[in-house]
GROMACS .gro file of C-alpha atoms in nm:
model
  282
    1MET     CA    1   0.000   0.000   0.000
    2SER     CA    2   0.144   0.337  -0.097
    3ALA     CA    3   0.173   0.629   0.140
    4GLU     CA    4  -0.092   0.812  -0.062
    5SER     CA    5  -0.347   0.529  -0.074
    6SER     CA    6  -0.585   0.684   0.181
    7ASP     CA    7  -0.742   0.921  -0.074
    8SER     CA    8  -1.063   0.718  -0.090
    9ILE     CA    9  -1.397   0.832   0.050
   10PRO     CA   10  -1.432   0.708   0.411
   11SER     CA   11  -1.657   0.409   0.467
   12ALA     CA   12  -1.885   0.358   0.766
   13GLU     CA   13  -1.603   0.163   0.931
   14THR     CA   14  -1.337   0.431   0.880
   15PRO     CA   15  -1.228   0.584   1.213
   16ARG     CA   16  -1.317   0.952   1.224
   17PRO     CA   17  -1.143   1.086   1.537
   18LEU     CA   18  -1.207   1.450   1.441
   19LYS     CA   19  -1.578   1.413   1.368
   20GLY     CA   20  -1.757   1.733   1.464
   21LYS     CA   21  -1.435   1.935   1.486
   22ARG     CA   22  -1.384   2.254   1.285
   23ALA     CA   23  -1.042   2.320   1.137
   24LEU     CA   24  -0.873   2.615   0.967
   25ILE     CA   25  -0.556   2.542   0.767
   26SER     CA   26  -0.349   2.824   0.623
   27GLY     CA   27  -0.182   2.783   0.287
   28ALA     CA   28  -0.398   2.480   0.209
   29SER     CA   29  -0.459   2.510  -0.164
   30ARG     CA   30  -0.153   2.295  -0.242
   31GLY     CA   31   0.141   2.111  -0.089
   32ILE     CA   32   0.154   2.021   0.278
   33GLY     CA   33  -0.150   2.235   0.359
   34ARG     CA   34  -0.357   2.041   0.107
   35GLY     CA   35  -0.241   1.713   0.257
   36ILE     CA   36  -0.344   1.831   0.604
   37ALA     CA   37  -0.686   1.948   0.482
   38LEU     CA   38  -0.756   1.615   0.311
   39GLU     CA   39  -0.649   1.409   0.611
   40MET     CA   40  -0.853   1.620   0.852
   41ALA     CA   41  -1.157   1.590   0.626
   42GLN     CA   42  -1.106   1.215   0.610
   43ALA     CA   43  -1.090   1.215   0.990
   44GLY     CA   44  -1.429   1.387   1.002
   45ALA     CA   45  -1.346   1.756   1.054
   46SER     CA   46  -1.509   2.045   0.871
   47VAL     CA   47  -1.232   2.244   0.707
   48THR     CA   48  -1.166   2.600   0.595
   49ILE     CA   49  -0.904   2.614   0.320
   50ASN     CA   50  -0.700   2.935   0.326
   51TYR     CA   51  -0.526   3.038   0.005
   52HIS     CA   52  -0.343   3.344  -0.118
   53SER     CA   53  -0.300   3.326  -0.495
   54ASN     CA   54  -0.450   2.992  -0.603
   55PRO     CA   55  -0.830   3.015  -0.582
   56ASP     CA   56  -0.889   2.742  -0.840
   57GLU     CA   57  -0.666   2.500  -0.655
   58ALA     CA   58  -0.837   2.591  -0.327
   59ALA     CA   59  -1.176   2.520  -0.486
   60SER     CA   60  -1.045   2.180  -0.596
   61VAL     CA   61  -0.939   2.097  -0.240
   62VAL     CA   62  -1.282   2.203  -0.116
   63LYS     CA   63  -1.446   1.957  -0.356
   64GLU     CA   64  -1.213   1.677  -0.247
   65CYS     CA   65  -1.298   1.741   0.117
   66GLU     CA   66  -1.672   1.763   0.049
   67ALA     CA   67  -1.652   1.425  -0.125
   68MET     CA   68  -1.552   1.284   0.214
   69GLY     CA   69  -1.882   1.396   0.364
   70VAL     CA   70  -1.772   1.709   0.549
   71GLU     CA   71  -1.832   2.080   0.507
   72ALA     CA   72  -1.549   2.268   0.341
   73PHE     CA   73  -1.493   2.634   0.256
   74ALA     CA   74  -1.221   2.841   0.090
   75ILE     CA   75  -1.119   3.186   0.211
   76GLY     CA   76  -0.849   3.399   0.051
   77ALA     CA   77  -0.615   3.595   0.277
   78ASP     CA   78  -0.258   3.720   0.280
   79ILE     CA   79  -0.117   3.567   0.597
   80SER     CA   80   0.145   3.842   0.623
   81ASP     CA   81  -0.132   4.100   0.681
   82PRO     CA   82  -0.261   4.089   1.042
   83ASP     CA   83  -0.595   4.247   0.946
   84GLU     CA   84  -0.652   3.983   0.680
   85VAL     CA   85  -0.559   3.711   0.929
   86GLN     CA   86  -0.816   3.838   1.177
   87ALA     CA   87  -1.078   3.845   0.902
   88LEU     CA   88  -0.978   3.491   0.800
   89VAL     CA   89  -1.020   3.354   1.152
   90ALA     CA   90  -1.351   3.534   1.199
   91GLY     CA   91  -1.475   3.415   0.860
   92ALA     CA   92  -1.376   3.054   0.924
   93SER     CA   93  -1.549   3.062   1.262
   94ASP     CA   94  -1.864   3.214   1.112
   95HIS     CA   95  -1.876   2.959   0.829
   96MET     CA   96  -1.830   2.659   1.056
   97GLY     CA   97  -2.000   2.784   1.372
   98GLY     CA   98  -1.678   2.786   1.571
   99LEU     CA   99  -1.316   2.686   1.560
  100ASP     CA  100  -1.153   2.384   1.726
  101ILE     CA  101  -0.832   2.344   1.525
  102VAL     CA  102  -0.593   2.596   1.371
  103VAL     CA  103  -0.301   2.479   1.159
  104SER     CA  104  -0.037   2.740   1.076
  105ASN     CA  105   0.112   2.607   0.755
  106ALA     CA  106   0.146   2.898   0.511
  107ALA     CA  107   0.508   2.984   0.439
  108TYR     CA  108   0.726   3.162   0.189
  109SER     CA  109   1.092   3.112   0.109
  110ASP     CA  110   1.355   3.214  -0.138
  111ARG     CA  111   1.713   3.096  -0.168
  112HIS     CA  112   2.000   3.343  -0.156
  113LEU     CA  113   2.331   3.351   0.024
  114MET     CA  114   2.328   3.614   0.297
  115LEU     CA  115   2.561   3.850   0.113
  116GLU     CA  116   2.351   3.824  -0.204
  117SER     CA  117   2.008   3.848  -0.041
  118ASP     CA  118   1.725   4.019  -0.220
  119MET     CA  119   1.598   4.209   0.082
  120GLU     CA  120   1.243   4.231  -0.052
  121GLU     CA  121   1.233   3.851  -0.072
  122PHE     CA  122   1.404   3.826   0.268
  123ARG     CA  123   1.138   4.046   0.430
  124ARG     CA  124   0.858   3.860   0.254
  125THR     CA  125   0.989   3.533   0.397
  126ILE     CA  126   0.990   3.677   0.750
  127ASP     CA  127   0.652   3.847   0.707
  128VAL     CA  128   0.477   3.528   0.592
  129SER     CA  129   0.670   3.250   0.764
  130MET     CA  130   0.727   3.418   1.102
  131TRP     CA  131   0.485   3.709   1.152
  132GLY     CA  132   0.210   3.534   0.957
  133ALA     CA  133   0.239   3.229   1.179
  134PHE     CA  134   0.231   3.446   1.490
  135HIS     CA  135  -0.076   3.642   1.383
  136LEU     CA  136  -0.265   3.324   1.293
  137VAL     CA  137  -0.175   3.150   1.619
  138ARG     CA  138  -0.267   3.458   1.820
  139SER     CA  139  -0.597   3.523   1.642
  140GLY     CA  140  -0.691   3.157   1.649
  141ALA     CA  141  -0.612   3.131   2.019
  142GLN     CA  142  -0.818   3.441   2.096
  143GLN     CA  143  -1.115   3.286   1.916
  144MET     CA  144  -1.077   2.963   2.113
  145VAL     CA  145  -1.035   3.139   2.447
  146ASP     CA  146  -1.347   3.346   2.386
  147ALA     CA  147  -1.544   3.031   2.302
  148GLY     CA  148  -1.416   2.859   2.616
  149ASN     CA  149  -1.408   2.507   2.468
  150GLY     CA  150  -1.033   2.450   2.443
  151GLY     CA  151  -0.879   2.354   2.111
  152ASN     CA  152  -0.571   2.256   1.916
  153ILE     CA  153  -0.309   2.460   1.736
  154VAL     CA  154  -0.051   2.294   1.512
  155VAL     CA  155   0.244   2.490   1.374
  156ILE     CA  156   0.418   2.346   1.070
  157SER     CA  157   0.779   2.434   1.132
  158SER     CA  158   1.090   2.272   0.987
  159PRO     CA  159   1.429   2.116   1.066
  160HIS     CA  160   1.553   2.454   0.938
  161ALA     CA  161   1.467   2.573   1.289
  162HIS     CA  162   1.789   2.414   1.416
  163MET     CA  163   1.981   2.325   1.099
  164PRO     CA  164   2.152   2.638   0.954
  165MET     CA  165   2.094   2.547   0.590
  166PRO     CA  166   2.303   2.773   0.365
  167GLY     CA  167   2.113   2.997   0.128
  168ALA     CA  168   1.803   2.999   0.350
  169MET     CA  169   1.887   3.243   0.627
  170ALA     CA  170   1.547   3.416   0.638
  171TYR     CA  171   1.360   3.085   0.639
  172ASN     CA  172   1.595   2.943   0.905
  173MET     CA  173   1.532   3.247   1.122
  174ALA     CA  174   1.155   3.229   1.074
  175LYS     CA  175   1.131   2.861   1.159
  176ALA     CA  176   1.350   2.897   1.468
  177ALA     CA  177   1.108   3.168   1.582
  178ASN     CA  178   0.811   2.941   1.504
  179ASP     CA  179   0.943   2.677   1.741
  180GLN     CA  180   0.985   2.912   2.035
  181MET     CA  181   0.655   3.082   1.959
  182ALA     CA  182   0.466   2.751   1.963
  183ARG     CA  183   0.628   2.626   2.282
  184THR     CA  184   0.566   2.957   2.458
  185ALA     CA  185   0.204   2.954   2.344
  186ALA     CA  186   0.170   2.598   2.475
  187VAL     CA  187   0.271   2.718   2.822
  188GLU     CA  188   0.047   3.024   2.815
  189LEU     CA  189  -0.260   2.844   2.679
  190ALA     CA  190  -0.249   2.521   2.880
  191SER     CA  191  -0.482   2.661   3.145
  192GLN     CA  192  -0.734   2.731   2.865
  193ARG     CA  193  -0.711   2.364   2.756
  194ILE     CA  194  -0.564   2.469   2.423
  195ARG     CA  195  -0.287   2.240   2.308
  196VAL     CA  196  -0.009   2.376   2.086
  197ASN     CA  197   0.228   2.144   1.902
  198LEU     CA  198   0.481   2.153   1.620
  199ILE     CA  199   0.548   1.935   1.319
  200HIS     CA  200   0.891   1.922   1.154
  201PRO     CA  201   0.846   1.779   0.805
  202GLY     CA  202   1.150   1.655   0.621
  203TRP     CA  203   1.198   1.684   0.246
  204ILE     CA  204   0.841   1.659   0.116
  205ASP     CA  205   0.727   1.618  -0.244
  206THR     CA  206   0.539   1.945  -0.299
  207PRO     CA  207   0.491   2.195  -0.583
  208GLY     CA  208   0.705   2.439  -0.384
  209GLU     CA  209   1.010   2.216  -0.423
  210ARG     CA  210   0.986   2.267  -0.799
  211LYS     CA  211   1.075   2.629  -0.736
  212PHE     CA  212   1.425   2.517  -0.644
  213PHE     CA  213   1.483   2.172  -0.799
  214GLN     CA  214   1.430   1.988  -1.125
  215GLU     CA  215   1.231   1.662  -1.126
  216GLU     CA  216   1.542   1.454  -1.185
  217THR     CA  217   1.714   1.612  -0.884
  218LEU     CA  218   1.414   1.539  -0.662
  219ARG     CA  219   1.409   1.175  -0.777
  220SER     CA  220   1.782   1.113  -0.752
  221GLU     CA  221   1.843   1.298  -0.426
  222GLY     CA  222   1.526   1.162  -0.268
  223ALA     CA  223   1.648   0.810  -0.336
  224LYS     CA  224   1.962   0.883  -0.133
  225LEU     CA  225   1.768   0.968   0.183
  226PRO     CA  226   1.754   0.710   0.465
  227TRP     CA  227   1.399   0.607   0.373
  228GLY     CA  228   1.477   0.614   0.004
  229ARG     CA  229   1.224   0.874  -0.107
  230LEU     CA  230   1.075   1.217  -0.045
  231GLY     CA  231   0.785   1.240   0.197
  232HIS     CA  232   0.421   1.270   0.087
  233ILE     CA  233   0.193   1.555   0.185
  234ARG     CA  234  -0.067   1.328   0.343
  235GLU     CA  235   0.194   1.177   0.573
  236ILE     CA  236   0.224   1.523   0.728
  237GLY     CA  237  -0.154   1.543   0.735
  238ARG     CA  238  -0.178   1.220   0.931
  239GLY     CA  239   0.065   1.361   1.183
  240ALA     CA  240  -0.156   1.668   1.226
  241VAL     CA  241  -0.463   1.449   1.277
  242PHE     CA  242  -0.275   1.249   1.540
  243LEU     CA  243  -0.182   1.563   1.732
  244CYS     CA  244  -0.542   1.692   1.723
  245ASP     CA  245  -0.704   1.360   1.811
  246PRO     CA  246  -0.877   1.388   2.152
  247LYS     CA  247  -0.688   1.071   2.249
  248SER     CA  248  -0.366   1.275   2.223
  249GLU     CA  249  -0.479   1.527   2.483
  250TYR     CA  250  -0.168   1.482   2.699
  251ILE     CA  251   0.057   1.608   2.418
  252THR     CA  252   0.133   1.980   2.417
  253GLY     CA  253   0.446   2.183   2.353
  254SER     CA  254   0.589   1.889   2.160
  255THR     CA  255   0.753   1.849   1.821
  256LEU     CA  256   0.653   1.564   1.591
  257THR     CA  257   0.927   1.493   1.339
  258ILE     CA  258   0.812   1.334   1.011
  259ASP     CA  259   1.125   1.328   0.800
  260GLY     CA  260   1.213   0.976   0.687
  261GLY     CA  261   1.531   0.994   0.892
  262ILE     CA  262   1.679   1.295   0.711
  263GLN     CA  263   1.807   1.440   1.041
  264LEU     CA  264   1.983   1.117   1.140
  265PRO     CA  265   2.360   1.105   1.078
  266TRP     CA  266   2.308   0.893   0.767
  267ARG     CA  267   2.591   1.057   0.578
  268GLU     CA  268   2.828   0.907   0.836
  269MET     CA  269   2.744   0.550   0.729
  270TYR     CA  270   3.056   0.565   0.512
  271ARG     CA  271   3.254   0.518   0.834
  272VAL     CA  272   3.097   0.174   0.885
  273GLU     CA  273   3.164   0.072   0.526
  274GLU     CA  274   3.523   0.196   0.548
  275ALA     CA  275   3.580   0.006   0.870
  276ARG     CA  276   3.440  -0.311   0.710
  277ARG     CA  277   3.675  -0.279   0.415
  278GLU     CA  278   3.975  -0.224   0.637
  279THR     CA  279   3.882  -0.523   0.857
  280ALA     CA  280   3.839  -0.746   0.552
  281ALA     CA  281   4.179  -0.640   0.420
  282THR     CA  282   4.365  -0.753   0.735
   0.00000   0.00000   0.00000
């Protein structure tokens, strides 16, 4: 069974741990956000699909979610604009009659060495990936606190939070901030029964990767990873469902890593092979 084989419409026997929950996912018209929306719909949640510049793709995700027997809506908003974020949260709550789950997924990134940075792109990365995440978490939390029913917030961060990847300084900075923001929010919101957790995806097969890499590079380099492939968007979605499942209520302030082992010291396996060769030669 492939990692993407759960796209089918749920049957009566399919577990639906999020049935009755209402979820807002930012940046959900494509990529990881789409995978999260589809998995949450399959788990029974109503979903609001936020998009910025892809309304047709957002409409397609809405149809896919509706086919799973849940309500789904699309709302356009620029996550870097705090006023638009507030309107997004209010609109999602109005459409669904409340808000139980907020997933901060929308991000922006460009690749430049520090000394060659296009500062407009640098600022855009910070505005979307750091400030946008903060404004969504804050607005979503305010909505949940006012409702008084608790809730779940999931922040899609990245191994870039602690791995200083060259050519991605702004993104590295933003994701490091995301991690501390989410953990601080988890402390501050625990008394309100709002859980806040992080997901660190590894190298995931998304349209965004095509901004930086050719198909052949994605295939060849993905095959070199410990698990032998890039990750799939719905694998991240299943992680988000797990964190928001009521059975996971004792998990808050935690980081779920879904990376196929990319952060393991797999490049050091040459040491084992070298030692084997030297032993065999003696």
